[in-house]
XYZ file of C-alpha atoms in Angstrom:
609
model
C -30.569 -111.236 -204.048
C -32.338 -112.225 -200.827
C -34.775 -115.087 -201.134
C -36.477 -114.799 -197.776
C -37.338 -112.433 -195.006
C -33.970 -112.791 -193.217
C -32.048 -109.875 -194.708
C -30.323 -108.687 -191.527
C -27.305 -111.029 -191.720
C -24.506 -111.357 -194.237
C -21.439 -113.539 -194.741
C -18.248 -112.303 -193.155
C -15.030 -112.442 -195.167
C -14.004 -115.596 -193.290
C -17.219 -117.367 -194.182
C -18.847 -116.975 -190.772
C -22.130 -115.065 -190.418
C -22.258 -111.922 -188.353
C -25.051 -109.545 -187.423
C -25.079 -106.212 -189.241
C -25.615 -103.264 -186.947
C -28.282 -100.817 -187.961
C -26.835 -97.420 -188.805
C -27.385 -94.770 -186.185
C -29.937 -92.119 -186.988
C -28.418 -88.765 -187.731
C -29.697 -85.755 -185.806
C -32.495 -84.106 -187.719
C -32.735 -86.923 -190.243
C -36.179 -88.346 -190.918
C -36.929 -91.798 -189.714
C -37.437 -94.533 -192.249
C -36.246 -94.551 -195.845
C -34.983 -91.283 -197.292
C -35.240 -92.128 -200.976
C -37.839 -90.326 -203.104
C -40.689 -92.422 -204.369
C -41.708 -92.440 -208.015
C -44.723 -90.357 -207.126
C -42.442 -87.714 -205.589
C -40.117 -87.438 -208.541
C -42.665 -87.731 -211.307
C -40.672 -90.640 -212.733
C -42.213 -93.820 -214.016
C -39.328 -95.696 -212.357
C -40.514 -98.076 -209.610
C -39.257 -97.726 -206.055
C -36.101 -99.567 -204.996
C -37.339 -102.967 -203.933
C -34.037 -103.910 -202.279
C -34.982 -102.220 -198.994
C -35.259 -104.497 -195.994
C -38.894 -105.067 -195.195
C -40.181 -103.461 -192.068
C -38.181 -100.259 -192.596
C -40.760 -98.440 -194.743
C -42.925 -95.746 -193.250
C -46.619 -96.607 -193.169
C -48.506 -95.605 -196.306
C -50.558 -92.454 -195.768
C -54.299 -92.494 -196.294
C -55.852 -91.714 -199.622
C -56.808 -88.159 -198.639
C -53.308 -87.446 -197.342
C -51.816 -88.700 -200.603
C -54.177 -86.537 -202.627
C -53.381 -83.513 -200.468
C -49.666 -84.124 -200.855
C -50.091 -84.497 -204.595
C -52.027 -81.228 -204.748
C -49.301 -79.412 -202.790
C -46.539 -80.737 -204.990
C -48.470 -79.864 -208.139
C -49.746 -76.468 -206.949
C -47.897 -74.443 -209.563
C -48.768 -76.735 -212.428
C -52.332 -77.026 -211.148
C -52.758 -73.264 -211.309
C -51.409 -73.211 -214.854
C -53.692 -76.097 -215.795
C -56.716 -74.249 -214.415
C -55.701 -71.167 -216.378
C -55.436 -73.308 -219.503
C -58.932 -74.681 -218.917
C -60.372 -71.188 -218.581
C -58.557 -70.161 -221.763
C -60.130 -73.085 -223.607
C -63.594 -71.970 -222.499
C -62.954 -68.572 -224.101
C -62.321 -70.327 -227.417
C -66.041 -71.150 -227.553
C -68.964 -68.820 -228.254
C -69.989 -66.272 -227.224
C -66.302 -65.259 -227.129
C -65.187 -67.251 -230.165
C -61.411 -66.896 -229.677
C -60.716 -70.181 -231.480
C -56.856 -69.927 -231.436
C -57.066 -70.364 -227.673
C -58.225 -73.944 -228.284
C -54.835 -74.712 -229.838
C -52.886 -73.009 -227.060
C -54.925 -74.773 -224.377
C -54.173 -78.174 -225.910
C -50.489 -77.269 -226.080
C -50.518 -76.113 -222.459
C -52.005 -79.341 -221.125
C -49.533 -81.358 -223.202
C -46.605 -79.453 -221.712
C -47.915 -79.575 -218.156
C -48.463 -83.347 -218.184
C -45.151 -84.140 -219.847
C -42.701 -85.789 -217.468
C -45.467 -86.521 -214.947
C -46.666 -89.866 -213.690
C -50.086 -91.111 -214.693
C -51.483 -90.072 -211.309
C -50.007 -86.602 -211.560
C -51.258 -86.269 -215.122
C -54.742 -87.267 -213.996
C -54.720 -84.557 -211.346
C -53.598 -81.947 -213.869
C -56.287 -83.078 -216.295
C -58.890 -82.597 -213.595
C -57.435 -79.196 -212.665
C -57.732 -78.252 -216.339
C -61.175 -79.729 -216.956
C -63.207 -78.514 -213.994
C -62.611 -74.761 -214.520
C -63.078 -75.255 -218.255
C -66.538 -76.730 -217.871
C -67.567 -74.314 -215.127
C -66.896 -71.363 -217.439
C -68.283 -73.088 -220.544
C -71.508 -74.225 -218.844
C -72.101 -71.190 -216.668
C -75.405 -70.691 -218.531
C -76.734 -73.544 -216.407
C -76.672 -71.241 -213.371
C -80.281 -70.424 -214.267
C -81.092 -73.831 -212.795
C -78.586 -73.391 -209.964
C -74.860 -73.002 -209.473
C -74.788 -76.422 -207.877
C -75.935 -77.792 -211.237
C -73.064 -75.976 -212.964
C -70.481 -77.269 -210.511
C -71.896 -80.785 -210.445
C -72.106 -81.208 -214.221
C -68.676 -79.623 -214.650
C -67.259 -82.043 -212.075
C -68.750 -85.036 -213.880
C -67.437 -83.891 -217.258
C -63.990 -83.131 -215.845
C -63.599 -86.779 -214.851
C -63.195 -87.553 -218.545
C -60.475 -84.898 -218.790
C -58.872 -86.506 -215.733
C -58.444 -89.635 -217.816
C -57.143 -87.535 -220.692
C -54.478 -86.025 -218.436
C -53.328 -89.451 -217.299
C -53.184 -90.638 -220.888
C -51.184 -87.619 -222.011
C -48.679 -88.201 -219.211
C -48.017 -91.848 -219.993
C -47.983 -91.522 -223.795
C -45.497 -88.633 -223.575
C -42.895 -91.368 -223.011
C -43.517 -92.786 -226.490
C -42.077 -91.778 -229.831
C -44.494 -89.675 -231.914
C -46.179 -88.507 -228.710
C -47.903 -85.490 -230.353
C -49.881 -87.889 -232.536
C -50.948 -90.071 -229.619
C -51.887 -87.002 -227.604
C -54.186 -85.771 -230.371
C -55.797 -89.211 -230.568
C -56.411 -89.114 -226.824
C -58.278 -85.802 -227.090
C -60.647 -87.512 -229.488
C -60.892 -90.577 -227.236
C -62.001 -88.299 -224.398
C -64.651 -86.661 -226.597
C -65.758 -90.055 -227.903
C -66.454 -91.313 -224.385
C -68.006 -88.091 -223.124
C -70.322 -88.013 -226.131
C -71.792 -91.361 -225.075
C -71.503 -91.725 -221.292
C -73.418 -91.608 -219.050
C -77.098 -91.560 -220.077
C -76.289 -91.003 -223.738
C -73.493 -88.517 -223.075
C -73.096 -84.753 -223.148
C -71.367 -83.331 -226.230
C -70.805 -79.743 -225.120
C -67.172 -78.635 -225.094
C -65.816 -80.566 -228.073
C -62.884 -78.839 -229.763
C -64.821 -78.890 -233.032
C -67.492 -76.613 -231.570
C -64.830 -74.007 -230.813
C -63.692 -74.140 -234.448
C -66.878 -73.514 -236.405
C -65.409 -70.383 -237.983
C -61.756 -71.308 -238.316
C -59.465 -72.842 -240.958
C -60.331 -76.276 -239.537
C -64.068 -75.963 -240.248
C -64.042 -77.365 -243.838
C -62.535 -80.618 -242.538
C -66.011 -81.420 -241.216
C -67.049 -82.281 -244.776
C -64.414 -85.048 -244.812
C -64.656 -86.604 -241.360
C -67.309 -84.690 -239.466
C -66.864 -82.944 -236.148
C -64.379 -85.622 -234.912
C -61.897 -84.777 -237.668
C -62.110 -81.077 -236.809
C -61.394 -81.880 -233.156
C -58.495 -84.143 -234.092
C -56.880 -81.573 -236.391
C -57.128 -78.852 -233.750
C -55.714 -81.176 -231.081
C -52.860 -82.294 -233.343
C -51.934 -78.678 -234.011
C -51.835 -78.039 -230.272
C -49.642 -81.039 -229.473
C -47.264 -80.168 -232.317
C -46.987 -76.631 -230.972
C -46.090 -78.160 -227.605
C -43.388 -80.270 -229.251
C -41.976 -77.216 -231.017
C -41.985 -75.267 -227.754
C -40.072 -78.034 -225.964
C -37.420 -78.173 -228.647
C -37.225 -74.386 -228.749
C -36.576 -74.244 -225.009
C -33.750 -76.750 -225.334
C -32.115 -74.644 -228.026
C -31.242 -72.124 -225.327
C -28.402 -74.469 -224.419
C -25.397 -74.108 -226.703
C -24.781 -77.850 -226.560
C -28.267 -78.533 -227.901
C -27.944 -76.223 -230.914
C -27.408 -78.865 -233.540
C -28.721 -79.062 -237.049
C -30.969 -81.914 -236.066
C -32.441 -79.928 -233.178
C -33.226 -76.953 -235.391
C -34.726 -79.247 -238.022
C -36.909 -80.962 -235.441
C -38.246 -77.674 -234.101
C -38.909 -76.385 -237.603
C -40.522 -79.673 -238.607
C -42.984 -79.537 -235.719
C -43.946 -75.975 -236.644
C -44.362 -76.897 -240.303
C -46.595 -79.838 -239.424
C -48.666 -77.654 -237.109
C -49.078 -75.129 -239.894
C -50.015 -77.851 -242.360
C -52.689 -79.195 -240.016
C -54.061 -75.676 -239.686
C -54.315 -74.835 -243.385
C -55.276 -78.308 -244.615
C -58.945 -77.473 -244.266
C -58.616 -74.545 -246.650
C -57.930 -77.028 -249.462
C -61.190 -78.909 -248.830
C -63.963 -77.868 -251.231
C -67.280 -77.087 -249.577
C -69.931 -77.443 -252.317
C -72.959 -75.199 -252.003
C -74.576 -75.475 -255.438
C -78.195 -76.627 -255.317
C -80.570 -77.608 -258.104
C -83.662 -76.501 -256.180
C -84.538 -73.802 -253.699
C -87.592 -73.027 -251.589
C -88.627 -69.854 -249.867
C -88.849 -70.307 -246.122
C -90.178 -68.142 -243.310
C -88.846 -68.663 -239.774
C -91.134 -67.396 -237.018
C -89.706 -66.367 -233.647
C -92.719 -65.532 -231.503
C -90.792 -64.740 -228.299
C -91.675 -65.511 -224.669
C -92.802 -63.418 -221.716
C -89.629 -63.718 -219.660
C -86.316 -65.560 -219.632
C -85.419 -68.220 -217.119
C -87.127 -71.236 -215.628
C -90.603 -69.693 -215.800
C -90.566 -68.592 -219.431
C -93.925 -70.207 -220.220
C -96.024 -67.516 -218.557
C -99.773 -67.893 -218.996
C -101.102 -70.988 -220.798
C -101.246 -70.528 -224.586
C -99.279 -67.275 -224.409
C -96.312 -68.654 -226.363
C -98.685 -70.227 -228.890
C -100.493 -66.899 -229.270
C -97.174 -65.123 -229.851
C -96.274 -67.418 -232.743
C -99.773 -67.397 -234.186
C -99.875 -63.582 -234.132
C -96.457 -63.308 -235.804
C -97.671 -65.717 -238.499
C -100.893 -63.725 -238.984
C -98.810 -60.563 -239.385
C -96.760 -62.345 -242.042
C -99.977 -63.377 -243.820
C -101.168 -59.759 -243.774
C -97.919 -58.531 -245.343
C -98.258 -61.200 -248.011
C -101.795 -60.066 -248.830
C -100.596 -56.465 -249.025
C -97.862 -57.437 -251.465
C -95.097 -56.441 -249.062
C -93.747 -59.972 -248.758
C -93.687 -62.856 -251.261
C -95.514 -65.949 -250.080
C -93.109 -68.551 -248.695
C -93.292 -72.226 -249.613
C -93.257 -73.248 -245.967
C -93.069 -71.792 -242.462
C -90.981 -73.041 -239.532
C -92.042 -72.614 -235.912
C -89.653 -73.509 -233.070
C -89.683 -76.228 -230.444
C -92.428 -75.773 -227.851
C -94.101 -73.059 -229.959
C -97.381 -74.632 -228.878
C -97.193 -74.813 -225.103
C -100.388 -76.900 -224.998
C -100.984 -80.271 -226.621
C -102.943 -79.383 -229.792
C -104.468 -82.870 -229.904
C -105.696 -82.703 -226.319
C -106.768 -79.053 -226.114
C -109.075 -78.006 -229.001
C -108.441 -74.306 -228.419
C -104.722 -74.846 -229.087
C -105.398 -76.851 -232.239
C -107.863 -74.219 -233.517
C -105.377 -71.407 -232.890
C -102.704 -73.193 -234.917
C -105.172 -74.070 -237.673
C -106.297 -70.467 -238.145
C -102.722 -69.208 -238.434
C -101.768 -71.950 -240.903
C -104.825 -71.307 -243.082
C -104.086 -67.565 -243.069
C -100.545 -67.981 -244.380
C -101.695 -70.672 -246.815
C -98.647 -72.974 -246.685
C -97.543 -75.900 -244.483
C -96.123 -74.972 -241.089
C -93.723 -77.127 -239.062
C -95.038 -76.708 -235.503
C -93.231 -77.640 -232.286
C -95.397 -79.084 -229.511
C -95.361 -81.312 -226.451
C -97.981 -84.031 -226.822
C -99.121 -86.839 -224.557
C -97.822 -90.270 -225.490
C -100.662 -92.157 -227.188
C -100.210 -95.406 -225.249
C -97.866 -94.800 -222.292
C -99.635 -92.874 -219.579
C -97.549 -90.242 -217.825
C -95.109 -89.787 -220.709
C -94.885 -86.844 -223.094
C -93.338 -86.563 -226.566
C -91.397 -83.585 -227.914
C -92.583 -83.351 -231.505
C -92.271 -81.432 -234.725
C -95.620 -81.646 -236.553
C -96.286 -80.786 -240.200
C -99.526 -78.774 -240.171
C -101.146 -78.452 -243.599
C -103.594 -75.593 -244.368
C -106.064 -78.081 -245.860
C -105.426 -81.408 -244.122
C -104.405 -80.171 -240.679
C -101.780 -82.050 -238.612
C -99.944 -84.798 -240.468
C -96.490 -86.373 -240.294
C -94.451 -85.780 -237.157
C -91.025 -86.359 -235.657
C -90.421 -87.207 -231.998
C -87.164 -86.145 -230.382
C -84.905 -89.194 -230.113
C -82.459 -87.923 -227.502
C -84.251 -86.367 -224.507
C -81.995 -84.461 -222.130
C -81.349 -86.351 -218.860
C -82.496 -84.419 -215.780
C -84.022 -81.800 -218.080
C -86.560 -83.823 -220.049
C -86.471 -87.064 -218.108
C -85.105 -88.153 -214.741
C -82.999 -91.335 -214.610
C -83.735 -93.411 -211.504
C -86.612 -91.054 -210.747
C -88.012 -93.018 -207.785
C -84.678 -93.018 -205.987
C -83.253 -89.601 -206.910
C -86.412 -87.543 -206.478
C -86.421 -88.440 -202.774
C -82.973 -86.915 -202.390
C -83.049 -84.067 -204.933
C -86.407 -82.360 -204.570
C -85.655 -80.010 -207.472
C -86.170 -82.940 -209.834
C -89.878 -82.626 -209.133
C -89.797 -79.666 -211.534
C -89.637 -82.316 -214.277
C -93.093 -83.791 -213.580
C -93.200 -86.148 -216.560
C -90.564 -87.981 -218.541
C -90.153 -87.370 -222.267
C -90.436 -90.538 -224.323
C -87.786 -90.895 -227.072
C -88.689 -91.286 -230.724
C -87.547 -94.238 -232.798
C -87.004 -92.782 -236.286
C -85.244 -89.896 -237.997
C -86.968 -86.584 -238.597
C -87.300 -86.628 -242.384
C -90.546 -84.756 -243.081
C -92.114 -83.683 -246.354
C -93.041 -80.081 -245.634
C -94.684 -78.641 -248.721
C -92.206 -78.942 -251.614
C -89.216 -79.543 -249.314
C -87.980 -82.774 -247.779
C -86.632 -81.463 -244.480
C -84.683 -83.156 -241.717
C -85.964 -82.127 -238.297
C -83.525 -82.058 -235.371
C -84.795 -80.826 -232.009
C -82.683 -78.642 -229.725
C -79.708 -80.436 -228.085
C -79.820 -83.190 -230.722
C -77.730 -80.950 -232.969
C -74.767 -81.659 -230.667
C -74.813 -85.423 -231.372
C -73.179 -86.549 -234.610
C -75.392 -89.499 -235.426
C -78.763 -87.726 -235.382
C -78.114 -85.117 -238.115
C -76.041 -87.656 -240.072
C -78.754 -90.322 -240.078
C -81.340 -87.709 -241.012
C -79.335 -86.608 -244.054
C -78.620 -90.195 -245.103
C -82.371 -90.875 -244.972
C -82.969 -88.197 -247.596
C -83.193 -84.787 -245.930
C -82.331 -82.021 -248.418
C -82.040 -79.339 -245.718
C -81.890 -79.442 -241.922
C -84.143 -77.707 -239.404
C -83.166 -77.259 -235.758
C -86.264 -76.520 -233.700
C -85.149 -75.224 -230.328
C -86.360 -73.467 -227.211
C -83.531 -71.634 -225.457
C -85.698 -69.253 -223.443
C -84.497 -70.757 -220.164
C -80.889 -69.859 -221.024
C -81.436 -66.580 -222.844
C -78.614 -64.033 -222.750
C -76.246 -66.528 -221.126
C -74.188 -67.536 -224.173
C -75.916 -70.895 -224.631
C -77.859 -69.848 -227.776
C -74.595 -68.739 -229.426
C -72.991 -72.076 -228.587
C -75.892 -73.959 -230.136
C -75.882 -71.803 -233.268
C -72.187 -72.631 -233.706
C -73.111 -76.312 -233.754
C -75.678 -75.645 -236.496
C -72.982 -73.937 -238.541
C -70.671 -76.937 -238.237
C -73.473 -79.340 -239.203
C -74.135 -77.294 -242.337
C -70.550 -77.821 -243.516
C -70.402 -81.424 -242.326
C -73.454 -82.493 -244.332
C -73.481 -79.926 -247.128
C -76.969 -78.819 -246.131
C -78.545 -75.485 -245.371
C -79.640 -75.326 -241.736
C -82.600 -73.375 -240.387
C -82.529 -72.727 -236.648
C -85.940 -71.751 -235.273
C -85.949 -70.616 -231.631
C -88.803 -69.380 -229.461
C -86.791 -66.440 -228.116
C -83.621 -66.535 -230.237
C -81.250 -67.059 -231.783
C -83.092 -68.023 -234.984
C -80.983 -68.153 -238.141
C -80.689 -69.278 -241.737
C -77.300 -70.905 -242.369
C -75.929 -71.660 -245.841
C -74.355 -75.069 -246.655
C -70.895 -73.538 -246.235
C -71.682 -72.516 -242.648
C -72.243 -68.840 -243.384
C -74.988 -67.224 -241.310
C -77.134 -65.449 -243.890
C -79.726 -64.084 -241.470
C -80.240 -64.173 -237.715
C -82.458 -62.657 -235.057
C -81.691 -61.001 -231.766
C -82.720 -62.609 -228.507
C -86.069 -61.904 -226.859
C -87.604 -60.160 -229.842
C -90.530 -61.163 -232.038
C -89.249 -61.525 -235.569
C -89.720 -63.357 -238.859
C -86.841 -64.326 -241.150
C -87.546 -65.021 -244.826
C -85.131 -66.243 -247.461
C -84.246 -68.780 -250.127
C -83.231 -72.186 -248.827
C -81.066 -74.371 -251.108
C -82.101 -78.022 -251.305
C -79.215 -80.419 -251.938
C -79.077 -84.156 -252.622
C -75.320 -84.757 -252.759
C -73.891 -86.210 -249.581
C -70.441 -85.456 -248.211
C -67.600 -87.866 -247.535
C -68.333 -87.392 -243.836
C -71.803 -88.833 -244.404
C -70.409 -91.765 -246.369
C -67.795 -92.821 -243.823
C -70.008 -92.081 -240.815
C -68.447 -92.662 -237.414
C -65.609 -94.868 -238.709
C -62.853 -92.197 -238.437
C -63.927 -91.326 -234.901
C -63.860 -94.962 -233.814
C -60.478 -95.528 -235.464
C -58.798 -92.494 -233.886
C -60.318 -93.192 -230.472
C -59.106 -96.798 -230.573
C -55.611 -95.629 -231.515
C -55.646 -93.430 -228.424
C -56.550 -96.397 -226.232
C -53.875 -98.569 -227.850
C -51.272 -95.848 -227.318
C -52.076 -95.802 -223.600
C -51.892 -99.581 -223.457
C -48.556 -99.552 -225.268
C -47.143 -96.951 -222.899
C -48.298 -98.987 -219.897
C -46.719 -102.178 -221.243
C -43.499 -100.344 -222.026
C -43.423 -98.903 -218.518
C -43.900 -102.356 -216.999
C -41.043 -103.765 -219.050
C -38.740 -100.929 -218.069
C -39.600 -101.319 -214.408
C -38.646 -104.977 -214.556
C -35.166 -104.431 -215.954
C -33.727 -102.673 -212.915
C -31.657 -99.567 -212.584
C -30.065 -99.885 -216.024
C -33.335 -98.889 -217.752
C -34.830 -96.548 -215.202
C -33.980 -93.509 -217.290
C -35.337 -93.475 -220.854
C -32.940 -92.507 -223.661
C -32.916 -88.828 -224.563
C -33.935 -89.024 -228.197
C -34.335 -85.880 -230.206
C -37.344 -84.520 -231.955
C -41.004 -83.995 -231.543
C -41.412 -87.710 -231.237
C -38.805 -88.388 -228.516
C -39.485 -90.551 -225.488
C -39.288 -89.558 -221.820
C -36.859 -86.688 -221.620
C -33.945 -86.960 -219.187
C -33.714 -83.203 -218.757
C -37.405 -83.036 -217.865
C -36.901 -85.736 -215.251
C -33.839 -84.117 -213.753
C -35.494 -80.717 -213.603
C -38.534 -82.230 -211.967
C -36.491 -84.153 -209.411
C -34.461 -81.076 -208.559
C -37.639 -79.063 -208.135
C -39.079 -81.700 -205.813
C -36.029 -81.693 -203.544
C -35.495 -77.959 -203.325
């Protein structure tokens, strides 16, 4: 091995040193080295370092490398994009949950045999179309908002794709792949600015065999089980494709393929064995008022006090039916988020309007209102307020997780100069500092406001603090008839199973619903109608295993995903240091085999055709 830069001379047979002539270039042959780099072949094998220095072609710029990568991966990129779109159709309003399993399997297959960089590109090609279709309801704000948020979210899937590519070289790769799906959701749920939880696999499986698993490990366990099924299906598909070769038709090969399918089936039906208790010692009668708004979209508020008047009038109509004996008197009434579009503490006419409606119905009403912060000028609080017919406004809950760029603007002074649209958020919402456990008449309710239902810790902490039923106050008028209300209702259904609590969703314009502790929607409204739902609400004290263990399973699975990536990276470094003898991984059989030689050969042949 050469120890210095002088690699152009060698010892002659007689011991003297003679100059080696450079080989003549062949007509039509490219200048410089002709070997394929590891990026070209998709192999994790490092380039041959025995080349004389000075003979390599100059490295292309970053954009040229990305363009070349995109060209090489064009076919797989198109399939990845198709897989991302298919995953979006697994979510409401379409609700084709089996597509979530097939999409996971597709990304696993597409990234297998790829380098980390290629896997990252395929993850991005999968993630961006997925989020564009899933979040298309944001087009009400602007399509640039859809594309921008989808781009940001797809960066997490970019990392997922890289992780899937490198861990595919490990034994038991379907398990590590499923862990990585949860790692991606774990990070996206928290970063940046508190995270954005839309698009978790669990929210596509709120009416599937996986749903009962939420009672054991919450939404993360549902996501993990769905992802594991998908990766096992990918493993079975790989083995099935190899069985086309007569030489590969061995008993072990058939057993491996069958084993992967059996495990995938077991992961699918495991949830059916989980009991979902619904028995309750107490019940209360609840009325859910949906007052409606004047128009959908960004300007749903209409005239001042119009939304408040709508909810007050619907409540007065309910009171009239009660007096006429057409409707039994409820124990409590739920109004949605923003049902009072004026601060009832600041504007006496708003407070009087609420007070008259509450006195007419004769029971406590949980009112949603935006109120000025008592001490911080310029800030507003998004509150649920218990309004008693005798005592007036009492206990309240302030939303803990305001929506970035919707309810507050991070770096407002800097960004508002560049993005003038942010001026449509004139004041920042101030976050609350305690859970929403509120005594509302005879019921101890847990209030969760709008997007908070997407974040695991807020409903969980509310239940652990003593809530016997959950209420989701929401205002989806901006995104009416776009699919967003259906997506949010699906989250309420999953939370019902996860915590063993009935969930009441109260929306200004729909969809309002009463959900049983087993996730069944007992009643619901249509969008943009004025309506009142009434029914019996079970009050439960027993907490689920998911509430007891909290976020521990999610942390554990996410950490395993990170460790799997680290292990694959270390293994790759060791292999690269051993030379040509270990550049090709052994072709082990089964769903848990390492890097597959056939995959590598097929990829290399495809690159050089």
